[in-house]
PDB file of C-alpha atoms in Angstrom:
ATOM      1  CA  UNK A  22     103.869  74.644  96.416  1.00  0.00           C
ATOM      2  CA  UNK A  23     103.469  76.805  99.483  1.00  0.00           C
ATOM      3  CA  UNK A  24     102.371  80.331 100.144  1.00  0.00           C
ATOM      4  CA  UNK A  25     102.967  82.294 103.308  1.00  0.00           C
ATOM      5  CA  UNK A  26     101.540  85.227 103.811  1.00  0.00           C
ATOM      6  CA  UNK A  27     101.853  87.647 106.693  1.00  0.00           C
ATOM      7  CA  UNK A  28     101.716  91.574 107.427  1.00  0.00           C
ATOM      8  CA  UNK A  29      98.281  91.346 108.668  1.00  0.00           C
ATOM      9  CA  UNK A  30      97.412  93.532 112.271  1.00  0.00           C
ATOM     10  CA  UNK A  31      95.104  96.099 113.658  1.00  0.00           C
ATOM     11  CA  UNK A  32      95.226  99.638 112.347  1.00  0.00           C
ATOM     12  CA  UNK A  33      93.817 103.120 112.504  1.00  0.00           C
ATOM     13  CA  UNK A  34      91.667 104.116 109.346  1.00  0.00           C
ATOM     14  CA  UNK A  35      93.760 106.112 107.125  1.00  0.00           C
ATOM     15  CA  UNK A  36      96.928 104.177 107.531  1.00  0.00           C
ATOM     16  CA  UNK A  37      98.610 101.859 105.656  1.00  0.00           C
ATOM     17  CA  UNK A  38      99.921  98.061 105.810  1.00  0.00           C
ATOM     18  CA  UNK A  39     101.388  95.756 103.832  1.00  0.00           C
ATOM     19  CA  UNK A  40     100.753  92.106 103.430  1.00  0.00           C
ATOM     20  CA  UNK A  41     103.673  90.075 102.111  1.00  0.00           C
ATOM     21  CA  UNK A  42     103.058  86.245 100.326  1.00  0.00           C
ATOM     22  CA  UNK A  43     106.044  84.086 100.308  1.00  0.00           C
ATOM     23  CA  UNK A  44     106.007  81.531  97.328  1.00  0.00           C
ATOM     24  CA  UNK A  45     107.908  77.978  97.912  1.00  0.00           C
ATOM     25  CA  UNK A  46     108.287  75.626  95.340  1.00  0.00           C
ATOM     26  CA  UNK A  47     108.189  77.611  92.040  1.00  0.00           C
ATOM     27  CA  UNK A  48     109.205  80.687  90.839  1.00  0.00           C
ATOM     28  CA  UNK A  49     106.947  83.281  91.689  1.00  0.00           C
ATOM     29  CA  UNK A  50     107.020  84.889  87.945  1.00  0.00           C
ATOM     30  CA  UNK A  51     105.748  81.455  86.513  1.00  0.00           C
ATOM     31  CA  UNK A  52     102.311  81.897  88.212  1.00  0.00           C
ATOM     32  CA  UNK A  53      99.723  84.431  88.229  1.00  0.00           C
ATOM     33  CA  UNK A  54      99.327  85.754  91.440  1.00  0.00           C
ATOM     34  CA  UNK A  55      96.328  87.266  93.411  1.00  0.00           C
ATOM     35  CA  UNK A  56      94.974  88.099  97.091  1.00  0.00           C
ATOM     36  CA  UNK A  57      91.544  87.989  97.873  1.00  0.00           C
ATOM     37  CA  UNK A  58      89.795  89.058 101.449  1.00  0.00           C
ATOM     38  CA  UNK A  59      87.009  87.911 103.182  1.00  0.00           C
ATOM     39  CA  UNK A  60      85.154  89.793 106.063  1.00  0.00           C
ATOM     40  CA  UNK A  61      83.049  88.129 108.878  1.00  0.00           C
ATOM     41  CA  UNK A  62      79.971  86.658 107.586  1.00  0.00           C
ATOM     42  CA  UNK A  63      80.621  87.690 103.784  1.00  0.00           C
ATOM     43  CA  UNK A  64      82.051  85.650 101.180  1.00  0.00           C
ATOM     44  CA  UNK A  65      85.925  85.623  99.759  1.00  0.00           C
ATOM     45  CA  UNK A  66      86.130  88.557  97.438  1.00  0.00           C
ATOM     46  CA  UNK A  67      88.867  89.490  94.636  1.00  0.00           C
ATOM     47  CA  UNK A  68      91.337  92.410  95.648  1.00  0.00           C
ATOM     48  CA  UNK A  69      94.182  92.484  93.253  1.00  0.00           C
ATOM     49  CA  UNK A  70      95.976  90.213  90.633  1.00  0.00           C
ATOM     50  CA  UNK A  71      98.976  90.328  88.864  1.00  0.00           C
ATOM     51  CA  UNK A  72      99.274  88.368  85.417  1.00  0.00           C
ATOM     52  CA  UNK A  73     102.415  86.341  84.354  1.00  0.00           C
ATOM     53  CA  UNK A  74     103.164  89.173  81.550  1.00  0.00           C
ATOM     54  CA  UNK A  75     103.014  91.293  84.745  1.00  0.00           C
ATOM     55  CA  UNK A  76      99.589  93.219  83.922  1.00  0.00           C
ATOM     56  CA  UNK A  77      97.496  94.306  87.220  1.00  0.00           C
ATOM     57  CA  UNK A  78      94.165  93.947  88.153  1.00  0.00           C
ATOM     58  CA  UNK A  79      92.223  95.708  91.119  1.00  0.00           C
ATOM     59  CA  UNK A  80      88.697  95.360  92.342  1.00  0.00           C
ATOM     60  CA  UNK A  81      86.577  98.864  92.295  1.00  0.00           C
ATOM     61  CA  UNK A  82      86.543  99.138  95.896  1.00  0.00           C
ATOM     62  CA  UNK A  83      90.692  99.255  96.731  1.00  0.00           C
ATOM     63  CA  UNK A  84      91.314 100.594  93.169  1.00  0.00           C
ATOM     64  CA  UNK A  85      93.548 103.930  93.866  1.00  0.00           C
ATOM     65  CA  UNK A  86      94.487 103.116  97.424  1.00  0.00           C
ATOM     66  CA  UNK A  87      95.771  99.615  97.038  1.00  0.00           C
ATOM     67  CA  UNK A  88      99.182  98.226  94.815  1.00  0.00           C
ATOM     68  CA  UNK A  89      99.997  94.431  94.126  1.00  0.00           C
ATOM     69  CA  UNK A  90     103.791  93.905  93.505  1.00  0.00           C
ATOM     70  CA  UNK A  91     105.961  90.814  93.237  1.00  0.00           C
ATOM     71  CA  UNK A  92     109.623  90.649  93.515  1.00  0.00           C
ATOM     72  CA  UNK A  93     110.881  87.276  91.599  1.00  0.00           C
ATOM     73  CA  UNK A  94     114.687  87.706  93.355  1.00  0.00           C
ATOM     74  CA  UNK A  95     112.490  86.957  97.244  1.00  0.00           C
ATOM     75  CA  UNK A  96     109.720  85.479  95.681  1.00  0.00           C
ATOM     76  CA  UNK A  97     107.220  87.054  97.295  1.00  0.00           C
ATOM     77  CA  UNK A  98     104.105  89.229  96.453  1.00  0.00           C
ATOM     78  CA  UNK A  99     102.916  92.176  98.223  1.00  0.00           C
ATOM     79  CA  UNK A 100     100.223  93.853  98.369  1.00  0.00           C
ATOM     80  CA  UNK A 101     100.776  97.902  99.705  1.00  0.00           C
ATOM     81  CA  UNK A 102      97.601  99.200 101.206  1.00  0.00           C
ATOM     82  CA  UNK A 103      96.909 102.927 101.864  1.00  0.00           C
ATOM     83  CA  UNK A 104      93.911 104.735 103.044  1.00  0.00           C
ATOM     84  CA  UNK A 105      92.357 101.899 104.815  1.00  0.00           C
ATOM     85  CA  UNK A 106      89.021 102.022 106.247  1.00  0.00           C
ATOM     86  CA  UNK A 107      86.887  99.883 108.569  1.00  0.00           C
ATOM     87  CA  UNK A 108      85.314  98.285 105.451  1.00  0.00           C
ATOM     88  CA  UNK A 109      88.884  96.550 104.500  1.00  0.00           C
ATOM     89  CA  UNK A 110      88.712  94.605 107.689  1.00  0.00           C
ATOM     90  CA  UNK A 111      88.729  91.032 106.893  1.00  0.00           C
ATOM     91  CA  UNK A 112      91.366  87.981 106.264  1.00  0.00           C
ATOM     92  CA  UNK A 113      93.229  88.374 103.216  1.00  0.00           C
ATOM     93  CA  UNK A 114      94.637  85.655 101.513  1.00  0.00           C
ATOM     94  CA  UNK A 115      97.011  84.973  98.662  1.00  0.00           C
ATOM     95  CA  UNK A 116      96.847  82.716  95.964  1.00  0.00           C
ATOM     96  CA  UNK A 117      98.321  81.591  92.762  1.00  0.00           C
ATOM     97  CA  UNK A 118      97.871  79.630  89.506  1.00  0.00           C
ATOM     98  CA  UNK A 119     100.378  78.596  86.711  1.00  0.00           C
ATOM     99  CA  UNK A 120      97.343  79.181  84.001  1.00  0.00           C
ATOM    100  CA  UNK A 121      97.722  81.955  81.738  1.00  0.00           C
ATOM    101  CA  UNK A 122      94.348  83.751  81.460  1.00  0.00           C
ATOM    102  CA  UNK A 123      93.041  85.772  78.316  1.00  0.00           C
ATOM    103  CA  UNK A 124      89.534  86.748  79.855  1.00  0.00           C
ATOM    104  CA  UNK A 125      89.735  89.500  82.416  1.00  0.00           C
ATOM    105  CA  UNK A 126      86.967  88.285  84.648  1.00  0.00           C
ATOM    106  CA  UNK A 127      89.198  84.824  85.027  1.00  0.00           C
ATOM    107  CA  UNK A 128      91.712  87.137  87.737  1.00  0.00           C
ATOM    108  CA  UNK A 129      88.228  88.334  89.748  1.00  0.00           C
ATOM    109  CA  UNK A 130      87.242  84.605  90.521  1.00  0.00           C
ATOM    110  CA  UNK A 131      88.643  82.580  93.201  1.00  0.00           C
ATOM    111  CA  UNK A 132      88.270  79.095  91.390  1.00  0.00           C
ATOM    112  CA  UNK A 133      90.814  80.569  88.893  1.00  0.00           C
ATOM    113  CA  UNK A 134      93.510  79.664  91.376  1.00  0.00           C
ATOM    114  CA  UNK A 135      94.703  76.896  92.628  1.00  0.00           C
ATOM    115  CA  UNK A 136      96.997  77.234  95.894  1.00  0.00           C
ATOM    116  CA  UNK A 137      95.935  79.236  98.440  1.00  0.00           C
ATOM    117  CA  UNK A 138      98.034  80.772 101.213  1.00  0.00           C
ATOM    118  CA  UNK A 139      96.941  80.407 105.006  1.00  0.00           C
ATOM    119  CA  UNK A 140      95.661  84.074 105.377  1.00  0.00           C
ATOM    120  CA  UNK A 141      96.445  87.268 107.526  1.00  0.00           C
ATOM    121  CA  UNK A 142      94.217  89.115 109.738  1.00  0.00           C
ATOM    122  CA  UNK A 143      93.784  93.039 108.552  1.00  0.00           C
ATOM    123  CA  UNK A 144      91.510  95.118 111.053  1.00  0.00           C
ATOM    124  CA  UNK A 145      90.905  98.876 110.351  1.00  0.00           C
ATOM    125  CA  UNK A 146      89.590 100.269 113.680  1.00  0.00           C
ATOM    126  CA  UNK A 147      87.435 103.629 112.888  1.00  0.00           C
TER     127      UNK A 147
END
């Protein structure tokens, strides 16, 4: 199983990017899918998630202004971010896990997955 994720680059706060995450291997439907970003000096935080029934998940902070999306017929998740601000500057990664979870706090927490794309650099210039 492989993830690739790209999309990353340097942008003015208010604009938008988004970060694609090709899947190899399996079908992207059969696994829960998720990004997660971590800034310089700060450990990898949860951003978004998107169960296997197809349910989202967002963390407080990009709740409104960010959108996780998956299209099975490419096999690749997105993630559409809007509004961006210095404070979303950091790698983001993608990653996956074929577990079906029923406790909500399972999509927040990194060790839930278990393949983990290479990462792509976001920086929001002020």
């Amino acid at each position: 199983v492989q993830l690739q994720a790209s999309g990353g680059g340097l942008v003015q706060a208010g604009e938008s990017l988004r970060l694609s995450c090709r899947r190899s291997g399996h079908p992207l439907d059969s696994n829960t899918m998720g990004w997660f970003r971590q800034a310089p000096g700060k450990e990898r935080d949860f951003v978004a998630a998107v169960a296997r029934s197809g349910g989202e998940y967002y963390a407080d902070s990009v709740q409104g202004r960010f959108t996780i999306s998956r299209d099975n017929s490419k096999n690749t998740l997105y993630l559409q971010m809007n509004g961006l601000t210095p404070e979303d500057t950091a790698i983001y990664y993608c990653a996956g896990s074929p577990r079906i979870y029923t406790r909500r706090s399972s999509y927040y927490q990194s060790s839930s997955y278990d393949s983990w794309g290479q990462g792509t650099l976001v920086t929001v210039s002020s």
